[in-house]
Every structure is written in structure tokens, then in C-alpha cells.
Amino acid sequence: MGGFPILSVMLLVPLAAGLACLFMDAKSARMLALFATLVDLALGAVLWANFDIGGAQWQFTERAELFPGFSYALGIDGIALLLIMLSVFLMPICIGASWRSIDKRVGEYMGAFLLMETLMIGVFAAQDLFLFYIFFEAGLIPMYLIIGVWGGADRIYASYKFFLYTLLGSVLMLIAMLWMVNTAGTTDIPTLMAYDFDPQAQTWLWLAFFASFAVKMPMWPVHTWLPDAHVQAPTAGSVILAGVLLKMGGYGFIRFSLPMFPEASVQFGPLIWGLSMAAVVLTSLIALVQHDMKKLIAYSSVAHMAIVTIGLFAFNAQGLEGSMMVMLSHGLVSGALFLCVGIIYDRLHTREIDRYGGLSINMPRYALFFMLFTMASVGLPGTSGFVGEFLSLAGIYQVSTWTTLVCATGIILGAAYMLYLYRRVAFGDQKNADAAAMADLDARELLMVVPLGLAVLWMGVYPESFLAPMRADIAALEARLARAAPEGDSRLAMAKEKPAQEEHAAHEGAH
Amino acid sequence: MDWSQSLRLIAPEETLSIAGLVLLLVAAWSGDKASRLISILAVAALVAAAFLVAPALCAGAMGPETSAFFGQFRADAFASFAKILIYLSAAASLVIAPAFFERFKAMRAEYPVLVLFAALGMGIMVSAGDLVTLYIGLEMNSLAAYVLAAFLRPDDRSAEAGLKYFVLGALASGILLFGMSLIYGFTGTVSFTGINAALAGGLSHGALFGVVFILVGLAFKVSAVPFHMWTPDVYEGAPTPVTTFFATAPKVAALGLTMRVMLDAFGDQAAAWQQIVVFIALASIVVGALGAIGQSNIKRLMAYSSINNVGFILIGLAVATPQGASAMLVYLAIYVAMTLGGFVAVLMLKDENGAFVENIPSLAGLSRTRPALALGLAMIMFSLAGIPPLFGFWGKFVVFQAAVQADFIALAALGIAASVIGAFYYIKIVKIMYFDEPADVVKGESDIWHKIILVACVVFISPLGYLLAKWLGGLADVAAASLFFAL
């Protein structure tokens, strides 16, 4: 790529387009937003194509000493690359989802979304601690506006809750960052990732970061902002919230908590396992009794994120890769599910599950895609959901068998609530005349769900494309954690080097 | 130290005094019809004074050669930094005034003259090298300010504000004087350097009482909790341009003065007063934030916001390090821009008859009726809340950085956690402007000067401000170094 600052360009394109959208009428704002997000998607593709797998850990680095105390430093490794890809992939779909359903203040809406894209990419690309914090926190402003201005009936409460909850979570992280920088004498993230903080101090630092990431993730019991925010946000807002914003929590753990505070991470491992176990079981049960489709998917997100955290805190390559795969898969699948809800919401203006029924009769194409995403959410082999969940559970099995046992029930409960949802919406009698009269997917909606469906299948059938870029980074992280990693209780007889693929095949029948 | 040297060092004060006296004569002879001309000349005098003090800041002036009149007056980089902020905010308060007062047919020639004298007094405050200079500067500023608060004579609220300000200000001055007399009694000197030397062996009980009384008097002036009660009433009652002035220039002056007294005269005894400042800082943050939540008048809300911000600034004082002082100055510069922008935006809220709107519910749906104004105000609100990437975040960042560097981790953690309370009412304003249905009250046309100042402030507090952060931080470092040099 030579000296072309591709990451800066990826940040600038949506920012410039977003500012321009503020001054445009509805039609041109939509076109410009779509164009800008597609340009960013193309740039993302270039980024992926030029990413040198097995090359330097940090690629496409840029650095400018613009500010006092911190610098404008960008750069990505395989983990960041994949999350950036997820963001730029979902953005055009979000714009498409808002094409018709948003008809008031379109320019401002598109502006907020494009600003959001800039900030998301910035979070994943930042290589400076404070630059990361600025991007991380700044995301609150556009999301607050998106929920508050274009949200549902109870949007004000939801937007306040979202804003204050996440703000309270992350301010303490800033103090921890200031302390780290003061101690280590640098704001450079790669340097800090190799810096050994005093284990005593790590405990406090870890807790401060945990407060932020646990809220963002969200982990039980600080997840309560999520169902409110999801339900009230417009469709595209939910897609981006579930698809990318939740991943910032996981990214935070994998980028900061684990490599910077390995001892503290291990020390708090049981806490995470406990919270994750509670989350998987409780939120799955809560999801089972929801009447609101978005709320159901929101609770399922919390359960899936718990699978991410147990994978991360398994401290081995399998678990870490698994959690990354769950994050990517969940980004696609929950985004797609919110989109599916949005599609029928646009027609009937209700998210009440009972108001639908028998949609497979009048909307066969819709039912097909909805089924695909439902299965992916359940974790059916062949879809993206399976790979990540399996790897995560296999990873945690090496460390804590009890956690595996409890968390694996999440798969069963997940199947229960998702299939129950699907049955009530797509099968059965067409009990409501208005729901029975809804038209099937049109071309615009197909253009949104088909790429998502293909990506879900691709990730399920050939996950190697996604595992390859991050393998070296995960291995480096595992090596970093090795000195503190706990002794497992599973007493594996087989060698740990045994390739995951074989185990994969052995368990497939049992699943 | 000869007289000519001393007179050179006080050139900005001379400029302002002469300009003030001449303009007072002009006002006496030509009356109110010359008020516009007098305003323009007063602004010119303030800008000229700002240019006169700038070289000392850029050159990083410090040490004996900046000390005039045998140490009574200091024209160092610290004073220059504060004076530039004071003069510029005073000039801005003059520029925005005519459009306001003309509506009440109350634009009088005395207004610019009073602002000039107040600015002169504030300049003396931040340059004070001993307790007597301090008191002269403080009273010179205060006497002008009392009149300004009551400037809108037909308005009962304005008269009430003036009276309250006077009574409580006089009380604060009295407490301050009492503290100064104790310090003089126990150290035998009024010069800051002398006090510092005399206290080198430790604080006697009497001197400790003196320090506490001085701190209380100064806390009144900076409106820090628990001596903040006058602020909302005075801010609400005073005419809006005067409130703008009160919220900016005197805050800088009083905080600058507090820094001077505490870090210079009592710098070696920091342990004695740090815990008081820690309490005042945290109490200001919390009370300022909680008090603002119930307000329905935007000027009262801004008053509580200023109390809240003073709390954050005082965290920099509590750590008593050069980094802390530098952080306070950076925060002050950003705070002045945010407050100025906020009050100018308030001035721009007019109904269809041109009457000024101060009621917060009337802002409902402002983003649809006046999108540019709403965007500006929303950015100021997010910036006051300290949400990145707006520049207000940087002020909080440097203050907390200084606190962490000085190992005040608990203070920093409590302060930043309390800032979330404050975020609630700032985002409430944004909610009212953006989420609510339009109330369609704000319709009036805005003055061109208001627009210019608002745009300038909003650009400064926008993420573009970070490009200035390095330069601003450098100047603040130099200024803080000059403050600590005297030790």
C-alpha cells in the first residue's frame, strides 16, 4: 500500500459525508450516505486484500504527533481488521434499512450514522490509549441522538439510560488510563500491551476497565440498558448497536484487559465465569417469555455475549478464537435478525409477536432468510454461529468443566427461544388478516439480507478465511497470558496441539 | 528596581485606567447617545491591553524582573495568561451588550466604563504580589460589578441581584480582610514572599485561622460550595450580558488570585489547606450538578454549571503542583469559551416580539426551528459535560491527569464519577432541543455580533480545538512555571 494512509481515509470519508448530509435534503442525503458507506466498504475490502497474513503484527500504521500527551496513531492487527470489516459491511445495510422507514430529518439521521461509522472504525484502529478513549466515548453522542430523535415511544428514557449507564461505566477507565500512562510513560497501545504492571496495581486497573467493558458488552447484571436501547432504537440503530457497538466491549477485553493485566485477568477469571453462567441461563430464560421481538433478540444478545466472555477468559487460543468468531457471527446474525424484525415492523408497525403468524405462507422468501438467521443464532453447524460457540466452549472446557456445562445449556435454551419465536412468527395459522396481507421482500430488502445470508454461510462453511488473519495475534496473546494461565480441571488426555478441526468433527454428530 | 521599570510593567493597567477615565469624561459630556462609540473605544482599549500583556506570556516572563513596585505587583507569564482571558471576555461582554440593552432602551454610556474598571481591577487581582494589592484589585472589580448587576434598573430582579451581590460580596470581603489581618498579625508582613518565608517553620494556630478565612473569602468570590448560594440568584437577575461577564472574567480573576495566594504565599504549607480545597472541589462538583437538575431557567442552570466547573478547576489547585496549575489554566481557557458561547446562545433565544427567552421548556424542538443555534448549543452542552471529542473533555482530562500524577487517585476517581451526574442535565438540554416537539417560541432574529462570537466559541470547543491543545498547554505550562518560580 506504500504510504497511502488508508485508515485515515476510511475515517475521513464518512466524516466528510456526514457533515455534508447535515446540509442536504432527504433524497440526496440518502444517496450520499449510501455512497460514502459503499466507498468505505470498498476501502475495507482493499484493506483486507492487502493485509499481510503472517506479516508484521501491526500493519497500515500511521502516526502524527498532533496533540500534547497523546498522538494520532492508527494501525491494525488481524483482530481489528475483522472488526473493521464487520463495521463497514454492516453500514451500507443500515443505510438501506433506513431508506424508507426514516422520513423525518433524514440529513441529520444520515449525518449521525456516518459519524458513528467514523467513530467505530476509529475505536478499532486507534493505537494510542487516549485516542481510543476519545473514539470510544464519542460514540455516545450520535447513538444518544439516534435513539432519542428517531426511536420508539419510550425513547427518551432509553436514551438517557444508554447515555448515563455507559458514561458512568467508562469514566473510571479514564482514570485508570491516566495512571497507566503515568506509570509506563507511554500512550502507545502496542508498548503497553507488553508492559508488565505490578500485579497489585493490575487488580484496580482491571476493575476500572472491567466497569467500562462490562457495561458496553453488556454483561449480566449491568445489561439492563440494552433491552431498552434496542427496543426503542430505530431498526438501523439496533443493527449497529448489536452488530458493532457491543463488540467494543469484547474488543476492549481482548486488546486491553487480557494483554495488559494478565495476572488480574486470571485472578478475576472465576468472576467472569460466574457472571457469564448467570447471564447465559437467566437471560435465555428471560428471552423465552418475551412478547416483543426486539426485546427477545436483545436478551439473546446478552446470552451470546456471555459466550464471548467465557471464551476470552479461557486464556487459550481456542477460546480466544472462538470468542472472536462469536463476536463476528453475532454481529452479522443479530444485525440480520433486527433487520428481519425491522422489515415486518415497517409493514405492520408492531413488534408484538402475537400480531404475526403464518408468515411463511404469504412471505416465503422472508421466512427462508429469517429461518437461516434463526438457525445461525441457534448455532446450527454450517452457519457462522456454530463455529464460534463450539470453539469458545471447547476453550473453556480445558479450564473449567462446570462453566462449560452451564454455558452449554445456553445452546439448548437458545434453540428453544429462537425456534419458539420462529414458530410463532412464521408458522401456524394466519390469525391476523393484516399480517397475512403483507407483501414479501422487495428488491431493496433482498439486497440487504442476501449479503448477510451469504456471509453467515461463508463463515459457517469456511471459517478459515476469518481465522487466518487473527491466528498470529491470538497466538501472541496466548503466549502473553501463558505465564498466568490457570491449571485446567478437565485433565485432557489428548495433546493440546491436536487440531481443532478433528475435535470439531467428532462432536458434530453429538450436537 | 527603579520607577520607570515598574511603570513599564504596569503598562496594560495604565492603558485601561487612562482609557476608563477618558471614556468616563466622554460619557459625562456626551451622554448616552455616545454609548456605542464608548463601547467601541473600550473594546479597543481592552484588545490593546491584551496585546500589551501578550509578550510577557510568549517570552515566559518570570522572576525578579517581572516584579514591580517592590514586589507588590507581578507582571509575569501567569498574570499575562489570566489577563488575556479576562480582557478578551470583558471585550466580548461589551460586544454582545448593545443588542440586549437596546431592547430595554437601557444602553447607557456607563456600561463600558464600568466593565473597563472591573477588568482593570481583575488585572490587578491576578498580578497581586501582596495582600494589599490583592484587596485593592478585588474591591475595584467588585464595586464595578455590584453596579453592573443592578444595571437594568427598571427590572426588579436586576436590582435584587445587585443588592444580593453587594451584601454577600461585602461579607466575603470582610471575611477575607479578617483572614488577612490574622496573617499580617502572625507573620508581620503582607507580601506573599514574606509570608511564605515567615511560615517556613510551620503554621501557628492563628495563621492557620488566617489561611482558612482567606480561603473562605476567596471561595465566595469563585462561588465554590458551600459559599455558592448567591450565584444562581445573581446570574438569573443580572442582565444577560452582565451575567456573561460575571461567569467568565471574574471567575478567571478570582481563581487566578486564589492560585496566587495559595500556591505562592501558602505554597509551602499546602498540606494545611489541601484537604479544604479537596472538600470544596468535590462539594462544588456534586452540588453544582444536583442543583442544576431542577432548574427551569437557563441562566440559573448555567450558574449551577459554573459552580460545577469551578469544582473541576479546584481539583487542579488541590494537587498543588505546577501540572495542576497548568491544568487549571487550560481548563479556564476552555471554560471561558464554553461559558461565553453558552450565554451568547442564550442571548440569541428571542421570541417573535424580540423578548428574551430564558425558560428551558421554551427551547423544545429548537433543532427544527433554529437548527444552527441548536447545534451550537448542543455542542456547548456536550462540551460542558466533558464528552469527547469536544474540547471540554480536554479541560477535564488535563485536570485529572494532574491529579493522577500527584497521586490523588481517589480525588480523581470521585470527581470523574460525579461528572456523570452533571452529564444528566446537560443532555437534558439536548433532549429538549432535539427530541421534543417544537414549542415554536424562539423565532427572533439574532444580532450579527452574537452569531460571530457563538461561531468562534463553537469552533474553539469543537474537535478542531485539539489542534490548539499543544499550543495552549505550552502557554499554560510557562504560566504555571512562573507562578512557582517565585517560591
PDB file of N, CA and C in Angstrom, chain A residues 4 16 50 65 191 197 201 273 303 326 376 390 496:
ATOM      1  N   PHE A   4       0.103   5.219   1.482  1.00  0.00           N
ATOM      2  CA  PHE A   4      -1.266   5.709   1.407  1.00  0.00           C
ATOM      3  C   PHE A   4      -1.959   5.529   2.757  1.00  0.00           C
ATOM      4  N   ALA A  16     -16.651  13.338   6.436  1.00  0.00           N
ATOM      5  CA  ALA A  16     -16.940  14.422   5.494  1.00  0.00           C
ATOM      6  C   ALA A  16     -18.350  14.279   4.946  1.00  0.00           C
ATOM      7  N   ASN A  50      -5.018  -6.377   1.187  1.00  0.00           N
ATOM      8  CA  ASN A  50      -3.612  -6.020   1.339  1.00  0.00           C
ATOM      9  C   ASN A  50      -3.051  -6.387   2.696  1.00  0.00           C
ATOM     10  N   GLU A  65       2.271  13.379  15.594  1.00  0.00           N
ATOM     11  CA  GLU A  65       2.279  13.943  16.955  1.00  0.00           C
ATOM     12  C   GLU A  65       1.507  15.251  16.934  1.00  0.00           C
ATOM     13  N   THR A 191       3.017  -0.894  22.934  1.00  0.00           N
ATOM     14  CA  THR A 191       4.011  -0.906  24.012  1.00  0.00           C
ATOM     15  C   THR A 191       3.365  -1.295  25.336  1.00  0.00           C
ATOM     16  N   PHE A 197       2.660  -4.473  34.370  1.00  0.00           N
ATOM     17  CA  PHE A 197       2.275  -3.675  35.530  1.00  0.00           C
ATOM     18  C   PHE A 197       2.388  -4.531  36.782  1.00  0.00           C
ATOM     19  N   ALA A 201      -1.315  -3.505  41.384  1.00  0.00           N
ATOM     20  CA  ALA A 201      -1.997  -2.410  40.693  1.00  0.00           C
ATOM     21  C   ALA A 201      -2.935  -2.941  39.619  1.00  0.00           C
ATOM     22  N   TRP A 273     -16.521 -16.029  34.813  1.00  0.00           N
ATOM     23  CA  TRP A 273     -17.239 -17.279  34.532  1.00  0.00           C
ATOM     24  C   TRP A 273     -18.599 -17.272  35.223  1.00  0.00           C
ATOM     25  N   ALA A 303     -26.986 -13.156  26.125  1.00  0.00           N
ATOM     26  CA  ALA A 303     -26.557 -14.543  26.293  1.00  0.00           C
ATOM     27  C   ALA A 303     -25.375 -14.862  25.390  1.00  0.00           C
ATOM     28  N   VAL A 326     -17.510 -15.708  17.674  1.00  0.00           N
ATOM     29  CA  VAL A 326     -18.864 -15.412  18.157  1.00  0.00           C
ATOM     30  C   VAL A 326     -19.176 -13.940  17.946  1.00  0.00           C
ATOM     31  N   ALA A 376     -28.687 -19.706  12.466  1.00  0.00           N
ATOM     32  CA  ALA A 376     -27.336 -19.232  12.766  1.00  0.00           C
ATOM     33  C   ALA A 376     -27.253 -18.768  14.215  1.00  0.00           C
ATOM     34  N   PHE A 390     -18.785 -23.286  19.396  1.00  0.00           N
ATOM     35  CA  PHE A 390     -18.087 -24.536  19.657  1.00  0.00           C
ATOM     36  C   PHE A 390     -16.673 -24.271  20.151  1.00  0.00           C
ATOM     37  N   LYS A 496      -2.528 -31.066  23.672  1.00  0.00           N
ATOM     38  CA  LYS A 496      -3.232 -29.806  23.427  1.00  0.00           C
ATOM     39  C   LYS A 496      -3.059 -29.325  21.993  1.00  0.00           C
TER      40      LYS A 496
END
